[in-house]
mmCIF file of N, CA, C and O in Angstrom:
data_model
loop_
_atom_site.group_PDB
_atom_site.id
_atom_site.type_symbol
_atom_site.label_atom_id
_atom_site.label_comp_id
_atom_site.label_asym_id
_atom_site.label_seq_id
_atom_site.Cartn_x
_atom_site.Cartn_y
_atom_site.Cartn_z
ATOM 1 N N MET A 1 -192.401 24.977 -108.818
ATOM 2 C CA MET A 1 -193.650 24.781 -108.248
ATOM 3 C C MET A 1 -193.565 23.830 -106.961
ATOM 4 O O MET A 1 -194.235 24.016 -105.986
ATOM 5 N N GLY A 2 -192.759 22.772 -107.063
ATOM 6 C CA GLY A 2 -192.639 21.823 -106.045
ATOM 7 C C GLY A 2 -192.031 22.352 -104.802
ATOM 8 O O GLY A 2 -192.546 21.994 -103.781
ATOM 9 N N TRP A 3 -191.088 23.231 -104.747
ATOM 10 C CA TRP A 3 -190.612 23.951 -103.532
ATOM 11 C C TRP A 3 -191.599 24.769 -102.866
ATOM 12 O O TRP A 3 -191.620 24.761 -101.696
ATOM 13 N N LEU A 4 -192.403 25.464 -103.703
ATOM 14 C CA LEU A 4 -193.420 26.231 -103.044
ATOM 15 C C LEU A 4 -194.467 25.405 -102.266
ATOM 16 O O LEU A 4 -194.837 25.721 -101.229
ATOM 17 N N VAL A 5 -194.909 24.360 -102.968
ATOM 18 C CA VAL A 5 -195.841 23.474 -102.239
ATOM 19 C C VAL A 5 -195.232 22.779 -100.973
ATOM 20 O O VAL A 5 -195.856 22.642 -99.969
ATOM 21 N N THR A 6 -193.926 22.492 -101.113
ATOM 22 C CA THR A 6 -193.151 21.881 -99.816
ATOM 23 C C THR A 6 -193.227 22.986 -98.790
ATOM 24 O O THR A 6 -193.474 22.595 -97.649
ATOM 25 N N ILE A 7 -192.980 24.050 -99.039
ATOM 26 C CA ILE A 7 -192.978 25.241 -98.142
ATOM 27 C C ILE A 7 -194.236 25.469 -97.439
ATOM 28 O O ILE A 7 -194.403 25.563 -96.224
ATOM 29 N N ILE A 8 -195.428 25.481 -98.321
ATOM 30 C CA ILE A 8 -196.643 25.539 -97.747
ATOM 31 C C ILE A 8 -197.139 24.496 -97.051
ATOM 32 O O ILE A 8 -197.696 24.658 -95.803
ATOM 33 N N VAL A 9 -196.845 23.216 -97.360
ATOM 34 C CA VAL A 9 -197.231 22.126 -96.645
ATOM 35 C C VAL A 9 -196.481 22.094 -95.301
ATOM 36 O O VAL A 9 -196.934 21.729 -94.233
ATOM 37 N N GLY A 10 -195.195 22.411 -95.338
ATOM 38 C CA GLY A 10 -194.240 22.504 -94.123
ATOM 39 C C GLY A 10 -194.761 23.393 -93.214
ATOM 40 O O GLY A 10 -194.912 23.194 -91.955
ATOM 41 N N PHE A 11 -195.280 24.560 -93.609
ATOM 42 C CA PHE A 11 -195.842 25.639 -92.659
ATOM 43 C C PHE A 11 -197.149 25.118 -92.023
ATOM 44 O O PHE A 11 -197.260 25.321 -90.724
ATOM 45 N N ILE A 12 -198.053 24.521 -92.889
ATOM 46 C CA ILE A 12 -199.285 23.926 -92.173
ATOM 47 C C ILE A 12 -198.917 22.863 -91.163
ATOM 48 O O ILE A 12 -199.507 22.970 -90.047
ATOM 49 N N VAL A 13 -198.130 21.952 -91.594
ATOM 50 C CA VAL A 13 -197.751 20.900 -90.673
ATOM 51 C C VAL A 13 -197.087 21.402 -89.413
ATOM 52 O O VAL A 13 -197.381 21.059 -88.281
ATOM 53 N N GLY A 14 -196.215 22.428 -89.481
ATOM 54 C CA GLY A 14 -195.522 22.975 -88.337
ATOM 55 C C GLY A 14 -196.483 23.748 -87.448
ATOM 56 O O GLY A 14 -196.330 23.683 -86.203
ATOM 57 N N VAL A 15 -197.349 24.410 -88.062
ATOM 58 C CA VAL A 15 -198.443 25.187 -87.216
ATOM 59 C C VAL A 15 -199.209 24.207 -86.414
ATOM 60 O O VAL A 15 -199.531 24.299 -85.332
ATOM 61 N N LEU A 16 -199.723 22.992 -87.155
ATOM 62 C CA LEU A 16 -200.423 22.000 -86.517
ATOM 63 C C LEU A 16 -199.611 21.327 -85.260
ATOM 64 O O LEU A 16 -200.093 21.108 -84.180
ATOM 65 N N ALA A 17 -198.375 21.168 -85.475
ATOM 66 C CA ALA A 17 -197.570 20.553 -84.440
ATOM 67 C C ALA A 17 -197.478 21.500 -83.399
ATOM 68 O O ALA A 17 -197.538 21.139 -82.119
ATOM 69 N N LYS A 18 -197.242 22.789 -83.583
ATOM 70 C CA LYS A 18 -197.171 23.760 -82.482
ATOM 71 C C LYS A 18 -198.483 23.924 -81.663
ATOM 72 O O LYS A 18 -198.568 24.107 -80.536
ATOM 73 N N ILE A 19 -199.666 23.668 -82.422
ATOM 74 C CA ILE A 19 -200.945 23.743 -81.795
ATOM 75 C C ILE A 19 -201.048 22.447 -80.835
ATOM 76 O O ILE A 19 -201.606 22.631 -79.687
ATOM 77 N N LEU A 20 -200.670 21.388 -81.323
ATOM 78 C CA LEU A 20 -200.739 20.103 -80.578
ATOM 79 C C LEU A 20 -199.707 19.940 -79.469
ATOM 80 O O LEU A 20 -200.082 19.126 -78.492
ATOM 81 N N HIS A 21 -198.751 20.635 -79.450
ATOM 82 C CA HIS A 21 -197.625 20.541 -78.459
ATOM 83 C C HIS A 21 -197.899 21.547 -77.300
ATOM 84 O O HIS A 21 -197.935 22.715 -77.673
ATOM 85 N N PRO A 22 -198.082 21.191 -76.153
ATOM 86 C CA PRO A 22 -198.471 22.100 -75.061
ATOM 87 C C PRO A 22 -197.186 22.835 -74.677
ATOM 88 O O PRO A 22 -196.048 22.315 -74.838
ATOM 89 N N GLY A 23 -197.309 24.013 -74.165
ATOM 90 C CA GLY A 23 -196.234 24.862 -73.751
ATOM 91 C C GLY A 23 -195.878 25.984 -74.723
ATOM 92 O O GLY A 23 -196.362 25.995 -75.682
ATOM 93 N N LYS A 24 -194.852 26.736 -74.281
ATOM 94 C CA LYS A 24 -194.434 27.918 -75.154
ATOM 95 C C LYS A 24 -193.301 27.541 -76.053
ATOM 96 O O LYS A 24 -192.299 27.006 -75.582
ATOM 97 N N ASP A 25 -193.546 27.699 -77.252
ATOM 98 C CA ASP A 25 -192.447 27.430 -78.314
ATOM 99 C C ASP A 25 -192.067 28.744 -78.951
ATOM 100 O O ASP A 25 -192.996 29.382 -79.566
ATOM 101 N N ASN A 26 -190.955 29.225 -78.786
ATOM 102 C CA ASN A 26 -190.469 30.462 -79.316
ATOM 103 C C ASN A 26 -189.936 30.163 -80.604
ATOM 104 O O ASN A 26 -188.752 30.487 -80.872
ATOM 105 N N LEU A 27 -190.757 29.724 -81.633
ATOM 106 C CA LEU A 27 -190.423 29.497 -82.917
ATOM 107 C C LEU A 27 -190.936 30.474 -83.849
ATOM 108 O O LEU A 27 -192.251 30.746 -83.745
ATOM 109 N N GLY A 28 -190.214 31.101 -84.676
ATOM 110 C CA GLY A 28 -190.788 32.038 -85.768
ATOM 111 C C GLY A 28 -191.298 31.327 -86.892
ATOM 112 O O GLY A 28 -191.509 30.112 -86.996
ATOM 113 N N PHE A 29 -191.629 32.172 -87.955
ATOM 114 C CA PHE A 29 -192.248 31.686 -89.153
ATOM 115 C C PHE A 29 -191.266 30.659 -89.832
ATOM 116 O O PHE A 29 -191.724 29.533 -90.249
ATOM 117 N N ILE A 30 -190.053 30.958 -89.993
ATOM 118 C CA ILE A 30 -189.062 30.117 -90.708
ATOM 119 C C ILE A 30 -188.828 28.787 -89.973
ATOM 120 O O ILE A 30 -188.794 27.761 -90.444
ATOM 121 N N MET A 31 -188.609 28.835 -88.619
ATOM 122 C CA MET A 31 -188.442 27.718 -87.854
ATOM 123 C C MET A 31 -189.671 26.821 -87.801
ATOM 124 O O MET A 31 -189.601 25.518 -87.744
ATOM 125 N N THR A 32 -190.874 27.423 -87.775
ATOM 126 C CA THR A 32 -192.105 26.626 -87.797
ATOM 127 C C THR A 32 -192.229 25.876 -89.150
ATOM 128 O O THR A 32 -192.564 24.750 -89.261
ATOM 129 N N THR A 33 -191.706 26.545 -90.257
ATOM 130 C CA THR A 33 -191.865 25.918 -91.605
ATOM 131 C C THR A 33 -190.797 24.819 -91.701
ATOM 132 O O THR A 33 -191.151 23.741 -92.246
ATOM 133 N N LEU A 34 -189.660 25.025 -91.078
ATOM 134 C CA LEU A 34 -188.563 24.055 -91.144
ATOM 135 C C LEU A 34 -189.002 22.774 -90.317
ATOM 136 O O LEU A 34 -188.671 21.698 -90.663
ATOM 137 N N LEU A 35 -189.658 23.000 -89.205
ATOM 138 C CA LEU A 35 -190.247 21.974 -88.335
ATOM 139 C C LEU A 35 -191.138 21.062 -89.123
ATOM 140 O O LEU A 35 -191.048 19.905 -89.088
ATOM 141 N N GLY A 36 -192.105 21.847 -89.841
ATOM 142 C CA GLY A 36 -193.036 20.973 -90.597
ATOM 143 C C GLY A 36 -192.517 20.283 -91.805
ATOM 144 O O GLY A 36 -192.769 19.126 -92.145
ATOM 145 N N ILE A 37 -191.479 20.870 -92.530
ATOM 146 C CA ILE A 37 -190.741 20.252 -93.695
ATOM 147 C C ILE A 37 -190.049 19.041 -93.042
ATOM 148 O O ILE A 37 -189.993 17.791 -93.606
ATOM 149 N N GLY A 38 -189.352 19.128 -91.900
ATOM 150 C CA GLY A 38 -188.649 18.153 -91.395
ATOM 151 C C GLY A 38 -189.493 16.876 -90.929
ATOM 152 O O GLY A 38 -189.251 15.732 -91.105
ATOM 153 N N GLY A 39 -190.589 17.177 -90.267
ATOM 154 C CA GLY A 39 -191.586 16.295 -89.920
ATOM 155 C C GLY A 39 -192.170 15.477 -91.154
ATOM 156 O O GLY A 39 -192.309 14.170 -91.141
ATOM 157 N N SER A 40 -192.487 16.313 -92.237
ATOM 158 C CA SER A 40 -192.922 15.713 -93.464
ATOM 159 C C SER A 40 -191.977 14.769 -94.172
ATOM 160 O O SER A 40 -192.329 13.622 -94.614
ATOM 161 N N LEU A 41 -190.718 15.137 -94.169
ATOM 162 C CA LEU A 41 -189.629 14.381 -94.768
ATOM 163 C C LEU A 41 -189.459 13.002 -94.022
ATOM 164 O O LEU A 41 -189.388 11.979 -94.592
ATOM 165 N N LEU A 42 -189.378 13.183 -92.707
ATOM 166 C CA LEU A 42 -189.113 12.034 -91.896
ATOM 167 C C LEU A 42 -190.373 11.076 -91.894
ATOM 168 O O LEU A 42 -190.165 9.945 -92.089
ATOM 169 N N ALA A 43 -191.617 11.557 -91.815
ATOM 170 C CA ALA A 43 -192.837 10.812 -91.872
ATOM 171 C C ALA A 43 -192.887 10.049 -93.321
ATOM 172 O O ALA A 43 -193.307 8.968 -93.413
ATOM 173 N N GLY A 44 -192.570 10.841 -94.350
ATOM 174 C CA GLY A 44 -192.590 10.229 -95.598
ATOM 175 C C GLY A 44 -191.663 9.188 -95.834
ATOM 176 O O GLY A 44 -191.880 8.049 -96.425
ATOM 177 N N TRP A 45 -190.395 9.254 -95.305
ATOM 178 C CA TRP A 45 -189.360 8.209 -95.461
ATOM 179 C C TRP A 45 -189.805 7.005 -94.630
ATOM 180 O O TRP A 45 -189.654 5.809 -95.203
ATOM 181 N N VAL A 46 -190.239 7.165 -93.289
ATOM 182 C CA VAL A 46 -190.547 6.132 -92.471
ATOM 183 C C VAL A 46 -191.826 5.437 -92.897
ATOM 184 O O VAL A 46 -191.907 4.218 -93.084
ATOM 185 N N GLY A 47 -192.729 6.200 -93.205
ATOM 186 C CA GLY A 47 -194.186 5.720 -93.550
ATOM 187 C C GLY A 47 -194.165 4.888 -94.897
ATOM 188 O O GLY A 47 -194.725 3.889 -95.019
ATOM 189 N N GLN A 48 -193.428 5.422 -95.925
ATOM 190 C CA GLN A 48 -193.474 4.778 -97.135
ATOM 191 C C GLN A 48 -192.554 3.642 -97.110
ATOM 192 O O GLN A 48 -192.875 2.586 -97.890
ATOM 193 N N SER A 49 -191.524 3.722 -96.518
ATOM 194 C CA SER A 49 -190.514 2.507 -96.395
ATOM 195 C C SER A 49 -191.207 1.374 -95.570
ATOM 196 O O SER A 49 -190.967 0.164 -95.971
ATOM 197 N N ALA A 50 -192.029 1.665 -94.608
ATOM 198 C CA ALA A 50 -192.719 0.622 -93.811
ATOM 199 C C ALA A 50 -193.909 0.156 -94.625
ATOM 200 O O ALA A 50 -194.537 -0.813 -94.121
ATOM 201 N N GLY A 51 -194.310 0.791 -95.550
ATOM 202 C CA GLY A 51 -195.398 0.391 -96.328
ATOM 203 C C GLY A 51 -196.799 0.887 -95.673
ATOM 204 O O GLY A 51 -197.917 0.176 -95.953
ATOM 205 N N TRP A 52 -196.827 1.802 -94.888
ATOM 206 C CA TRP A 52 -198.032 2.309 -94.081
ATOM 207 C C TRP A 52 -198.842 2.993 -95.012
ATOM 208 O O TRP A 52 -200.070 2.976 -94.796
ATOM 209 N N TYR A 53 -198.442 3.734 -95.990
ATOM 210 C CA TYR A 53 -199.256 4.527 -96.849
ATOM 211 C C TYR A 53 -198.467 4.863 -98.036
ATOM 212 O O TYR A 53 -197.167 4.753 -98.223
ATOM 213 N N GLU A 54 -199.167 5.362 -99.071
ATOM 214 C CA GLU A 54 -198.660 5.723 -100.313
ATOM 215 C C GLU A 54 -198.617 7.305 -100.577
ATOM 216 O O GLU A 54 -199.221 8.043 -99.695
ATOM 217 N N VAL A 55 -197.863 7.793 -101.421
ATOM 218 C CA VAL A 55 -197.765 9.327 -101.636
ATOM 219 C C VAL A 55 -199.262 9.823 -101.811
ATOM 220 O O VAL A 55 -199.957 9.190 -102.705
ATOM 221 N N GLY A 56 -199.670 10.989 -101.118
ATOM 222 C CA GLY A 56 -200.878 11.514 -101.420
ATOM 223 C C GLY A 56 -202.074 11.051 -100.565
ATOM 224 O O GLY A 56 -203.188 11.620 -100.596
ATOM 225 N N GLN A 57 -201.724 10.051 -99.759
ATOM 226 C CA GLN A 57 -202.883 9.602 -98.894
ATOM 227 C C GLN A 57 -203.000 10.520 -97.615
ATOM 228 O O GLN A 57 -201.957 11.118 -97.170
ATOM 229 N N PRO A 58 -204.096 10.651 -96.966
ATOM 230 C CA PRO A 58 -204.354 11.496 -95.851
ATOM 231 C C PRO A 58 -203.528 11.036 -94.778
ATOM 232 O O PRO A 58 -203.193 11.766 -93.791
ATOM 233 N N ALA A 59 -203.206 9.786 -94.635
ATOM 234 C CA ALA A 59 -202.305 9.287 -93.546
ATOM 235 C C ALA A 59 -200.974 10.020 -93.514
ATOM 236 O O ALA A 59 -200.264 10.191 -92.415
ATOM 237 N N GLY A 60 -200.471 10.420 -94.652
ATOM 238 C CA GLY A 60 -199.264 11.072 -94.767
ATOM 239 C C GLY A 60 -199.414 12.533 -94.009
ATOM 240 O O GLY A 60 -198.371 12.937 -93.368
ATOM 241 N N TRP A 61 -200.450 13.183 -94.027
ATOM 242 C CA TRP A 61 -200.658 14.487 -93.247
ATOM 243 C C TRP A 61 -200.691 14.194 -91.751
ATOM 244 O O TRP A 61 -200.042 14.866 -91.046
ATOM 245 N N ILE A 62 -201.311 12.993 -91.374
ATOM 246 C CA ILE A 62 -201.332 12.742 -89.921
ATOM 247 C C ILE A 62 -199.908 12.432 -89.483
ATOM 248 O O ILE A 62 -199.487 12.822 -88.450
ATOM 249 N N ALA A 63 -199.268 11.431 -90.239
ATOM 250 C CA ALA A 63 -197.894 11.036 -89.853
ATOM 251 C C ALA A 63 -196.919 12.257 -89.775
ATOM 252 O O ALA A 63 -196.055 12.347 -88.985
ATOM 253 N N SER A 64 -197.141 13.061 -90.773
ATOM 254 C CA SER A 64 -196.245 14.221 -90.787
ATOM 255 C C SER A 64 -196.349 15.158 -89.554
ATOM 256 O O SER A 64 -195.415 15.627 -88.947
ATOM 257 N N THR A 65 -197.720 15.328 -89.229
ATOM 258 C CA THR A 65 -197.943 16.121 -88.009
ATOM 259 C C THR A 65 -197.365 15.527 -86.676
ATOM 260 O O THR A 65 -196.705 16.079 -85.899
ATOM 261 N N ILE A 66 -197.578 14.077 -86.581
ATOM 262 C CA ILE A 66 -197.084 13.428 -85.543
ATOM 263 C C ILE A 66 -195.655 13.460 -85.425
ATOM 264 O O ILE A 66 -194.865 13.767 -84.308
ATOM 265 N N PHE A 67 -194.742 13.356 -86.507
ATOM 266 C CA PHE A 67 -193.397 13.384 -86.492
ATOM 267 C C PHE A 67 -192.888 14.841 -86.267
ATOM 268 O O PHE A 67 -191.793 15.036 -85.663
ATOM 269 N N ALA A 68 -193.620 15.765 -86.695
ATOM 270 C CA ALA A 68 -193.254 17.141 -86.392
ATOM 271 C C ALA A 68 -193.380 17.449 -84.918
ATOM 272 O O ALA A 68 -192.548 18.108 -84.388
ATOM 273 N N VAL A 69 -194.374 16.956 -84.333
ATOM 274 C CA VAL A 69 -194.576 16.923 -82.852
ATOM 275 C C VAL A 69 -193.401 16.420 -82.082
ATOM 276 O O VAL A 69 -192.865 17.020 -81.194
ATOM 277 N N ILE A 70 -193.010 15.240 -82.662
ATOM 278 C CA ILE A 70 -191.943 14.488 -82.063
ATOM 279 C C ILE A 70 -190.573 15.354 -82.022
ATOM 280 O O ILE A 70 -189.858 15.530 -81.126
ATOM 281 N N ILE A 71 -190.301 15.952 -83.255
ATOM 282 C CA ILE A 71 -189.223 16.780 -83.425
ATOM 283 C C ILE A 71 -189.247 17.977 -82.572
ATOM 284 O O ILE A 71 -188.225 18.437 -81.957
ATOM 285 N N LEU A 72 -190.496 18.673 -82.321
ATOM 286 C CA LEU A 72 -190.648 19.783 -81.531
ATOM 287 C C LEU A 72 -190.414 19.394 -80.078
ATOM 288 O O LEU A 72 -189.914 20.139 -79.412
ATOM 289 N N VAL A 73 -190.854 18.236 -79.583
ATOM 290 C CA VAL A 73 -190.615 17.842 -78.257
ATOM 291 C C VAL A 73 -188.999 17.602 -78.020
ATOM 292 O O VAL A 73 -188.555 18.096 -77.066
ATOM 293 N N ILE A 74 -188.422 17.074 -78.939
ATOM 294 C CA ILE A 74 -186.965 16.996 -78.853
ATOM 295 C C ILE A 74 -186.264 18.243 -78.853
ATOM 296 O O ILE A 74 -185.409 18.476 -78.127
ATOM 297 N N TYR A 75 -186.644 19.140 -79.760
ATOM 298 C CA TYR A 75 -186.160 20.536 -79.835
ATOM 299 C C TYR A 75 -186.327 21.220 -78.514
ATOM 300 O O TYR A 75 -185.352 21.895 -77.888
ATOM 301 N N THR A 76 -187.481 21.156 -77.933
ATOM 302 C CA THR A 76 -187.762 22.002 -76.626
ATOM 303 C C THR A 76 -187.026 21.369 -75.424
ATOM 304 O O THR A 76 -186.595 22.089 -74.635
ATOM 305 N N ARG A 77 -186.746 20.010 -75.567
ATOM 306 C CA ARG A 77 -185.930 19.370 -74.499
ATOM 307 C C ARG A 77 -184.394 19.691 -74.684
ATOM 308 O O ARG A 77 -183.795 19.859 -73.640
ATOM 309 N N VAL A 78 -183.969 19.713 -75.816
ATOM 310 C CA VAL A 78 -182.562 20.014 -76.096
ATOM 311 C C VAL A 78 -182.179 21.521 -75.882
ATOM 312 O O VAL A 78 -181.188 21.953 -75.216
ATOM 313 N N PHE A 79 -182.983 22.445 -76.429
ATOM 314 C CA PHE A 79 -182.886 23.795 -76.427
ATOM 315 C C PHE A 79 -183.674 24.660 -75.522
ATOM 316 O O PHE A 79 -184.306 25.591 -75.863
ATOM 317 N N LYS A 80 -183.818 24.020 -74.242
ATOM 318 C CA LYS A 80 -184.753 24.677 -73.283
ATOM 319 C C LYS A 80 -184.052 26.095 -72.829
ATOM 320 O O LYS A 80 -182.876 26.310 -72.628
ATOM 321 N N LYS A 81 -184.948 27.110 -72.822
ATOM 322 C CA LYS A 81 -184.468 28.484 -72.605
ATOM 323 C C LYS A 81 -184.927 28.875 -71.163
ATOM 324 O O LYS A 81 -185.823 28.537 -70.650
#
């Protein structure tokens, strides 16, 4: 059940990141989900290590989306088509 929740949360965060990032992102369903999962993992590690928030707080969603946007910006800069 944990993997399913991770995939769903990753997809939601990935979609939010794509909405917030201007420009055309040619990412499909799988890459959008991986983007959101990566943003969530990075935000969870940084945010909880720094003591910014605990597991399950709404700040985690915000941080996950922000980190996913950062990953998307880096991705579009490196893999410009």
